[in-house]
Coordinates of C-alpha atoms in Angstrom, one line a residue:
M925 CA 105.1 87.2 -0.5
S926 CA 108.6 86.4 0.8
K927 CA 111.7 88.1 -0.6
G928 CA 112.9 86.5 -3.8
E929 CA 109.6 84.7 -4.6
A930 CA 108.6 84.8 -8.3
L931 CA 106.3 87.7 -9.2
Y932 CA 104.2 85.5 -11.5
K933 CA 103.1 81.9 -11.9
E934 CA 103.1 79.8 -15.1
P935 CA 99.8 78.3 -16.2
K936 CA 99.4 74.7 -15.5
G937 CA 100.8 72.4 -18.2
K938 CA 103.4 74.9 -19.3
K939 CA 107.0 75.0 -18.4
S940 CA 109.5 77.9 -18.5
L941 CA 112.7 77.7 -20.5
S942 CA 115.6 79.4 -19.0
L943 CA 118.1 80.8 -21.6
K944 CA 121.1 83.0 -21.2
G945 CA 120.8 84.3 -24.7
W946 CA 120.4 83.5 -28.4
P947 CA 123.9 83.5 -29.9
L948 CA 122.6 82.6 -33.4
G949 CA 120.5 85.7 -33.5
Q950 CA 117.4 85.7 -35.6
V951 CA 116.7 82.7 -37.8
D952 CA 113.4 82.6 -39.9
V953 CA 114.4 80.5 -42.9
V954 CA 113.6 77.1 -41.4
P955 CA 110.2 75.7 -40.3
L956 CA 109.0 76.8 -36.9
E957 CA 109.7 73.4 -35.2
E958 CA 113.2 73.4 -36.5
T959 CA 114.2 76.8 -35.1
P960 CA 117.4 76.2 -33.1
V961 CA 117.2 76.8 -29.4
E962 CA 120.1 79.2 -29.7
A963 CA 118.1 81.4 -32.2
L964 CA 115.2 83.8 -32.1
R965 CA 112.4 83.6 -34.6
D966 CA 111.6 87.3 -34.7
T967 CA 112.9 90.4 -33.0
Q968 CA 111.5 93.9 -32.7
N969 CA 113.0 97.0 -31.2
V970 CA 115.9 95.1 -29.5
D971 CA 119.6 95.0 -30.0
L972 CA 121.3 91.6 -29.8
M973 CA 124.7 91.5 -28.1
N974 CA 127.4 89.2 -29.3
S975 CA 126.5 86.8 -26.6
G976 CA 123.0 86.7 -28.0
R977 CA 121.4 88.5 -25.1
P978 CA 118.8 91.0 -26.1
R979 CA 118.8 94.6 -25.0
T980 CA 116.0 97.1 -25.4
R981 CA 116.8 99.4 -28.2
K982 CA 116.8 103.0 -27.1
G983 CA 114.4 105.5 -28.8
F984 CA 115.2 108.7 -30.6
E985 CA 114.4 112.4 -30.3
Q986 CA 114.2 115.2 -32.9
A987 CA 117.4 117.1 -33.4
L988 CA 116.1 119.6 -35.9
A989 CA 112.7 120.1 -37.6
G990 CA 112.3 119.7 -41.3
T991 CA 109.5 119.4 -43.9
D992 CA 110.7 116.7 -46.4
V993 CA 114.1 115.6 -45.3
H994 CA 116.2 113.0 -47.1
S995 CA 119.8 112.3 -48.4
I996 CA 121.7 113.0 -45.2
W997 CA 125.5 112.4 -45.6
S998 CA 128.6 113.2 -43.5
D999 CA 132.3 112.8 -43.9
D1000 CA 132.8 113.0 -40.0
D1001 CA 133.6 116.7 -40.5
R1002 CA 130.6 118.3 -42.3
C1003 CA 127.1 117.0 -42.7
F1004 CA 124.6 117.8 -45.5
Y1005 CA 121.0 116.9 -46.3
M1006 CA 118.1 117.8 -48.5
D1007 CA 114.9 119.4 -47.3
S1008 CA 112.1 120.4 -49.7
G1009 CA 114.3 121.0 -52.7
T1010 CA 117.1 122.8 -50.7
L1011 CA 120.5 121.4 -50.0
K1012 CA 121.4 122.3 -46.5
E1013 CA 124.4 121.9 -44.1
L1014 CA 123.7 120.6 -40.7
L1015 CA 125.4 122.7 -38.0
Y1016 CA 126.0 121.9 -34.3
N1017 CA 127.2 124.5 -31.8
G1018 CA 126.8 124.7 -28.1
G1019 CA 124.6 121.6 -27.9
V1020 CA 122.1 123.1 -30.5
F1021 CA 121.5 121.9 -34.0
S1022 CA 120.8 124.4 -36.8
S1023 CA 121.2 124.5 -40.6
S1024 CA 122.3 126.8 -43.4
D1025 CA 120.9 126.8 -47.0
L1026 CA 123.5 126.0 -49.7
V1027 CA 121.6 125.3 -52.9
T1028 CA 117.9 126.1 -53.6
G1029 CA 115.6 125.1 -56.4
M1030 CA 116.7 121.5 -56.6
D1031 CA 114.3 118.7 -57.4
V1032 CA 112.2 118.0 -54.2
R1033 CA 112.3 114.2 -54.2
A1034 CA 115.4 113.2 -56.2
P1035 CA 117.9 111.6 -53.8
V1036 CA 121.3 113.4 -53.7
R1037 CA 124.6 111.5 -53.4
F1038 CA 127.9 112.9 -52.2
E1039 CA 131.6 112.0 -52.7
K1040 CA 134.6 113.7 -51.1
V1041 CA 137.5 114.2 -53.6
N1042 CA 140.6 115.9 -52.2
N1043 CA 139.1 118.7 -50.0
D1044 CA 136.0 119.3 -52.1
I1045 CA 132.7 117.5 -51.7
L1046 CA 131.0 116.7 -55.0
F1047 CA 127.2 116.1 -55.1
A1048 CA 124.7 115.0 -57.8
N1049 CA 121.2 113.8 -58.4
K1050 CA 119.6 112.7 -61.6
Y1051 CA 119.1 116.3 -62.7
T1052 CA 122.1 118.4 -61.5
T1053 CA 125.7 118.3 -60.1
G1054 CA 127.7 120.6 -58.0
R1055 CA 130.8 121.1 -55.8
L1056 CA 131.0 122.2 -52.2
K1057 CA 134.4 123.8 -51.7
Q1058 CA 136.4 123.7 -48.5
D1059 CA 135.9 127.4 -48.0
G1060 CA 132.1 126.9 -47.9
T1061 CA 131.3 128.2 -51.4
V1062 CA 129.3 126.2 -54.0
T1063 CA 130.4 126.0 -57.6
E1064 CA 129.9 123.9 -60.7
W1065 CA 131.4 120.5 -60.9
G1066 CA 133.0 120.8 -64.3
I1067 CA 133.1 124.0 -66.3
E1068 CA 130.4 124.6 -68.9
S1069 CA 131.4 124.1 -72.5
P1070 CA 131.1 126.8 -75.1
A1071 CA 127.8 126.5 -77.1
G1072 CA 129.4 125.9 -80.4
Q1073 CA 132.4 127.6 -82.0
P1074 CA 133.1 131.1 -83.3
S1075 CA 132.5 132.3 -86.9
L1076 CA 135.5 132.4 -89.1
T1077 CA 136.3 134.6 -92.1
A1078 CA 139.4 134.4 -94.3
V1079 CA 141.2 137.7 -94.9
T1080 CA 143.9 138.6 -97.3
V1081 CA 146.4 140.0 -94.8
G1082 CA 148.0 138.1 -91.9
G1083 CA 151.1 136.2 -93.2
L1084 CA 149.7 132.7 -92.7
D1085 CA 150.6 129.8 -95.0
S1086 CA 147.8 128.7 -97.4
G1087 CA 145.7 125.8 -96.2
L1088 CA 142.8 124.7 -94.1
Y1089 CA 142.8 125.9 -90.5
Q1090 CA 140.8 124.7 -87.5
V1091 CA 139.7 127.0 -84.7
A1092 CA 138.1 126.1 -81.3
V1093 CA 137.5 127.9 -78.0
V1094 CA 137.4 126.8 -74.4
F1095 CA 136.3 128.5 -71.2
I1096 CA 138.6 129.0 -68.2
S1097 CA 137.2 129.2 -64.6
D1098 CA 138.4 131.3 -61.7
S1099 CA 140.1 128.1 -60.4
I1100 CA 142.0 127.8 -63.6
E1101 CA 140.0 124.8 -64.8
K1102 CA 139.5 124.3 -68.5
S1103 CA 136.3 123.3 -70.2
G1104 CA 135.7 120.9 -73.0
T1105 CA 134.9 121.9 -76.5
S1106 CA 133.2 120.4 -79.6
V1107 CA 134.2 120.0 -83.3
A1108 CA 136.4 122.9 -84.4
S1109 CA 135.3 125.5 -87.0
T1110 CA 137.3 125.5 -90.2
V1111 CA 138.3 128.1 -92.8
Q1112 CA 140.4 128.0 -96.0
V1113 CA 143.2 130.7 -96.0
V1114 CA 145.2 131.8 -99.0
Q1115 CA 149.0 132.3 -98.9
G1116 CA 149.8 135.3 -96.8
G1117 CA 146.3 135.7 -95.5
G1118 CA 144.8 135.6 -92.0
I1119 CA 141.7 134.7 -90.0
A1120 CA 139.0 137.1 -88.6
I1121 CA 137.2 135.5 -85.7
S1122 CA 133.8 136.8 -84.6
S1123 CA 130.8 135.7 -82.5
I1124 CA 133.1 134.1 -79.9
P1125 CA 130.7 132.1 -77.6
Q1126 CA 130.1 133.6 -74.1
P1127 CA 129.5 131.8 -70.9
V1128 CA 126.4 131.6 -68.7
S1129 CA 128.2 130.8 -65.5
A1130 CA 129.8 133.6 -63.4
S1131 CA 132.7 131.3 -62.5
V1132 CA 134.0 131.5 -66.1
T1133 CA 136.6 134.3 -66.2
G1134 CA 138.2 133.9 -69.6
V1135 CA 138.2 132.3 -73.1
E1136 CA 141.1 130.6 -74.7
V1137 CA 141.4 130.4 -78.5
Y1138 CA 143.1 127.4 -80.2
V1139 CA 144.2 127.3 -83.8
S1140 CA 145.8 124.5 -85.9
E1141 CA 148.6 124.9 -88.4
A1142 CA 147.8 124.9 -92.1
N1143 CA 146.2 121.5 -92.9
G1144 CA 147.1 120.4 -89.4
S1145 CA 145.1 118.2 -86.9
V1146 CA 146.5 119.5 -83.7
L1147 CA 145.2 122.8 -82.2
Y1148 CA 147.5 125.1 -80.3
K1149 CA 146.7 128.0 -78.0
Q1150 CA 146.9 131.3 -79.9
A1151 CA 145.1 133.8 -77.6
A1152 CA 143.4 134.3 -74.3
V1153 CA 140.6 136.9 -74.1
S1154 CA 138.4 138.2 -71.3
V1155 CA 134.7 137.3 -71.0
G1156 CA 132.8 139.8 -73.2
V1157 CA 135.3 139.9 -76.0
T1158 CA 133.6 138.5 -79.1
S1159 CA 136.1 139.1 -82.0
L1160 CA 139.8 138.5 -82.7
S1161 CA 142.3 138.4 -85.6
I1162 CA 144.8 135.6 -86.1
G1163 CA 148.0 136.0 -88.2
S1164 CA 151.6 134.9 -88.4
T1165 CA 152.6 137.1 -85.4
S1166 CA 150.3 135.2 -83.0
T1167 CA 152.2 133.2 -80.4
K1168 CA 151.7 129.4 -80.4
G1169 CA 151.1 127.9 -77.0
G1170 CA 150.1 124.6 -75.5
V1171 CA 148.1 121.8 -77.2
L1172 CA 144.3 121.7 -76.9
D1173 CA 143.7 118.5 -74.8
T1174 CA 140.0 118.8 -73.8
Q1175 CA 138.4 118.6 -77.2
F1176 CA 135.3 116.3 -77.3
M1177 CA 135.0 116.4 -73.5
A1178 CA 132.0 117.7 -71.6
P1179 CA 131.1 118.3 -67.9
M1180 CA 130.4 115.2 -65.9
P1181 CA 126.7 114.4 -66.4
P1182 CA 124.2 114.2 -63.5
G1183 CA 123.4 110.8 -62.0
D1184 CA 121.6 108.8 -59.3
F1185 CA 125.1 107.7 -58.1
I1186 CA 128.5 109.3 -57.6
G1187 CA 131.9 107.8 -56.9
Y1188 CA 135.6 108.1 -57.2
Y1189 CA 138.2 105.6 -58.2
N1190 CA 142.0 106.0 -58.8
G1191 CA 141.9 109.5 -60.2
S1192 CA 138.5 109.4 -61.9
T1193 CA 135.1 110.6 -60.7
I1194 CA 132.0 108.6 -61.5
T1195 CA 128.3 109.2 -62.1
A1196 CA 125.6 106.6 -63.1
K1197 CA 122.0 106.9 -64.1
D1198 CA 119.7 104.3 -65.7
K1199 CA 121.9 101.8 -67.4
V1200 CA 124.9 104.0 -68.0
L1201 CA 128.0 104.6 -65.8
C1202 CA 130.2 107.5 -66.8
F1203 CA 133.8 108.3 -65.6
S1204 CA 136.0 111.4 -65.9
E1205 CA 139.4 111.7 -67.5
P1206 CA 142.1 110.9 -64.9
F1207 CA 142.5 113.9 -62.5
R1208 CA 140.2 116.0 -64.6
Y1209 CA 137.4 115.5 -62.1
G1210 CA 134.8 117.6 -64.0
L1211 CA 135.3 116.4 -67.6
Y1212 CA 134.6 113.1 -69.4
K1213 CA 134.8 112.0 -73.0
Y1214 CA 131.2 111.3 -73.9
H1215 CA 132.1 108.9 -76.8
T1216 CA 134.5 106.7 -74.8
N1217 CA 134.2 107.1 -71.0
T1218 CA 131.1 105.0 -70.4
Y1219 CA 130.1 101.5 -69.4
V1220 CA 126.6 100.4 -70.4
F1221 CA 124.9 97.7 -68.3
P1222 CA 121.9 95.5 -69.4
D1223 CA 119.7 96.6 -66.5
D1224 CA 119.2 99.8 -64.5
I1225 CA 122.0 100.5 -62.0
T1226 CA 121.1 100.5 -58.4
N1227 CA 124.4 101.1 -56.5
V1228 CA 127.9 102.2 -57.3
I1229 CA 130.7 102.0 -54.7
D1230 CA 134.5 101.5 -54.9
V1231 CA 137.0 99.3 -53.1
E1232 CA 140.7 98.8 -53.5
V1233 CA 140.6 96.6 -56.6
G1234 CA 137.7 98.2 -58.5
V1235 CA 134.1 99.4 -58.4
F1236 CA 131.1 97.3 -57.3
V1237 CA 128.0 98.0 -59.5
T1238 CA 124.7 96.4 -58.6
T1239 CA 121.7 96.5 -61.0
T1240 CA 118.0 95.5 -60.7
E1241 CA 119.0 91.9 -61.8
K1242 CA 122.7 91.3 -61.0
Q1243 CA 125.8 92.3 -58.9
Y1244 CA 129.1 93.1 -60.7
L1245 CA 132.6 94.2 -60.1
L1246 CA 134.5 96.4 -62.5
R1247 CA 138.1 95.3 -61.7
G1248 CA 141.2 97.2 -62.9
K1249 CA 143.8 99.8 -62.0
T1250 CA 142.0 102.7 -63.8
M1251 CA 138.4 103.3 -65.0
R1252 CA 139.5 103.0 -68.6
D1253 CA 140.9 99.4 -68.4
M1254 CA 138.3 97.7 -66.3
E1255 CA 137.2 94.1 -66.8
L1256 CA 133.6 93.2 -65.8
E1257 CA 133.0 90.3 -63.4
T1258 CA 129.5 89.0 -62.6
L1259 CA 129.4 88.1 -58.9
A1260 CA 125.7 87.3 -58.3
D1261 CA 122.6 86.6 -60.4
C1262 CA 120.4 88.7 -58.2
G1263 CA 120.1 92.5 -57.9
A1264 CA 120.1 94.9 -55.0
A1265 CA 117.9 97.6 -53.6
K1266 CA 118.7 101.1 -55.0
Y1267 CA 120.6 103.6 -52.8
T1268 CA 121.7 101.1 -50.2
A1269 CA 125.5 100.9 -50.6
T1270 CA 127.5 102.2 -47.6
R1271 CA 131.1 102.1 -46.4
M1272 CA 132.2 99.8 -43.5
P1273 CA 135.3 100.0 -41.3
A1274 CA 137.6 97.0 -41.2
E1275 CA 136.8 96.3 -37.5
A1276 CA 133.1 95.8 -38.4
S1277 CA 133.7 92.2 -39.5
T1278 CA 136.2 89.4 -39.2
E1279 CA 135.6 88.8 -43.0
S1280 CA 137.3 92.1 -43.8
G1281 CA 140.9 90.9 -43.7
G1282 CA 141.8 94.1 -41.9
R1283 CA 140.7 96.3 -44.8
D1284 CA 137.8 98.7 -45.0
F1285 CA 134.9 97.3 -47.1
V1286 CA 131.4 98.1 -48.3
A1287 CA 127.9 96.7 -47.8
W1288 CA 124.4 96.9 -49.5
L1289 CA 121.0 95.4 -49.3
G1290 CA 120.8 92.7 -52.0
H1291 CA 117.6 91.0 -53.1
R1292 CA 118.7 87.9 -51.1
G1293 CA 120.1 89.6 -48.1
V1294 CA 122.7 92.0 -46.8
C1295 CA 125.9 91.7 -48.7
Y1296 CA 129.5 92.6 -47.9
G1297 CA 131.7 93.8 -50.8
L1298 CA 135.2 93.0 -49.6
S1299 CA 138.4 95.0 -50.5
D1300 CA 139.7 92.1 -52.7
G1301 CA 136.5 92.1 -54.9
R1302 CA 134.6 89.2 -53.3
I1303 CA 131.1 89.5 -52.0
K1304 CA 129.5 87.7 -49.1
N1305 CA 125.9 87.5 -48.2
I1306 CA 125.8 87.6 -44.4
T1307 CA 122.1 87.0 -43.8
H1308 CA 121.2 84.4 -46.5
D1309 CA 121.4 81.4 -44.2
S1310 CA 119.5 83.0 -41.3
V1311 CA 117.1 85.7 -42.2
G1312 CA 114.7 85.9 -45.1
I1313 CA 114.7 89.4 -46.6
D1314 CA 112.1 90.5 -49.1
K1315 CA 113.1 91.9 -52.5
Y1316 CA 113.0 95.7 -52.1
T1317 CA 113.3 98.3 -55.0
K1318 CA 115.2 100.9 -52.9
G1319 CA 116.3 101.7 -49.4
S1320 CA 119.1 102.9 -47.2
T1321 CA 121.9 101.3 -45.3
L1322 CA 124.2 102.6 -42.5
Y1323 CA 126.8 101.3 -40.2
R1324 CA 126.1 101.9 -36.5
E1325 CA 128.4 101.7 -33.5
Y1326 CA 126.7 102.2 -30.1
E1327 CA 127.6 101.1 -26.6
G1328 CA 129.7 98.1 -27.7
I1329 CA 127.5 97.1 -30.6
R1330 CA 128.5 97.2 -34.2
Q1331 CA 125.6 96.9 -36.7
V1332 CA 124.6 97.2 -40.3
V1333 CA 121.1 98.8 -40.3
A1334 CA 119.3 98.2 -43.6
L1335 CA 115.9 99.7 -44.5
G1336 CA 113.9 98.7 -47.5
S1337 CA 110.9 100.0 -49.3
G1338 CA 108.9 99.2 -52.4
T1339 CA 108.6 95.4 -51.9
E1340 CA 108.6 93.7 -55.3
Q1341 CA 108.4 90.1 -54.0
A1342 CA 108.5 88.2 -50.7
N1343 CA 111.5 86.1 -50.0
S1344 CA 110.6 82.4 -50.8
L1345 CA 113.0 81.2 -48.1
K1346 CA 111.3 83.1 -45.4
V1347 CA 108.9 81.0 -43.2
T1348 CA 105.9 82.9 -42.2
D1349 CA 105.1 81.1 -38.9
R1350 CA 106.2 83.2 -36.0
L1351 CA 107.2 82.4 -32.5
T1352 CA 106.5 85.2 -30.1
A1353 CA 108.7 85.2 -26.9
Q1354 CA 108.7 87.5 -23.9
V1355 CA 112.1 88.3 -22.4
R1356 CA 111.8 88.6 -18.6
R1357 CA 114.3 89.8 -16.1
N1358 CA 113.5 89.2 -12.4
G1359 CA 109.9 88.5 -13.4
V1360 CA 109.5 91.7 -15.3
V1361 CA 108.9 91.8 -19.1
I1362 CA 111.7 93.7 -20.8

């Protein structure tokens, strides 16, 4: 065989088609015979360059062994993941991966979500919440509330005006955070009398370092700080000589509840589970008002992620935007009449798409294809016209940059329904270079 001669021969009656690439990528939503010459019908284990040329996708190797690993997350500084009910930090030093245990005894299979707020990293699943501090310690996300209020007894000595008094207590943490508290206890005091406080609630958490006592004026509705006591102190007397301090501003608040999703928008943290989205008081990241700080959706929530103008929320049936400057003044916009796969929302850099307008944006796996959520609140389905994607119940999505390629990688599981647009006929092609199948 002379130099340069083909290494194979085509069967009689068949002709080779020479192509430099498939710039339209993969298209499977038209009949087989209508597939454009510039498109592939199906691709497996290849990366398509912008020119449409395929490149063999590189494999992978194990970095660190695990038993039941999921929920990996990184902020480009630290990396965390779950393995068999333990929250771990992934470490890398001298070319070697290792891990350290942070929280044990968590639910084995419940996915964990993370959100960086200031220098802390908040985490949650449907059963628990927590905070990873910058110094490496793990604490509660939101201080526990007292289990009820203290017992009150009116006494004849104290110098108070006659009337009805309200008393409530809150816990204070080692980071000077204040807890919420419930309906105050009340006691009727005679002229010149006082209040004997007993059975002051005690905390369970070791991070609580003190208890503050708030008392109203006679027949008043506003409670003022009257005393601060150490953990372990269970009784106190209140009279006219007590010093009046600041106003109680955390009544009817509670720690942020656990959720399948976690987020942050303009000063408020967010959790969501089932049909309910909860948000914290502005800049009180661990507290929310349980009777006002919620949005209830008609279907189960599947993704929550913020952009400049609001918060995208997808459910099993629809895709929405909560648009507004703060979480309290949002207006709900319905953007699409199809839902999205759970746990698939991810963040995207502006340079990942010409649609971004120069702003960072987000993406998720919708029931009709991969969707971009743009910074101005619009959504765009980027695969609807080319690739038929089945309806998945849950999955995962990530943004990948590798050797000149920018990609959204979407994985789905739990297929509910096949995409009716997808044509099942398949064209199998071999890509050859210099006569060699690649």
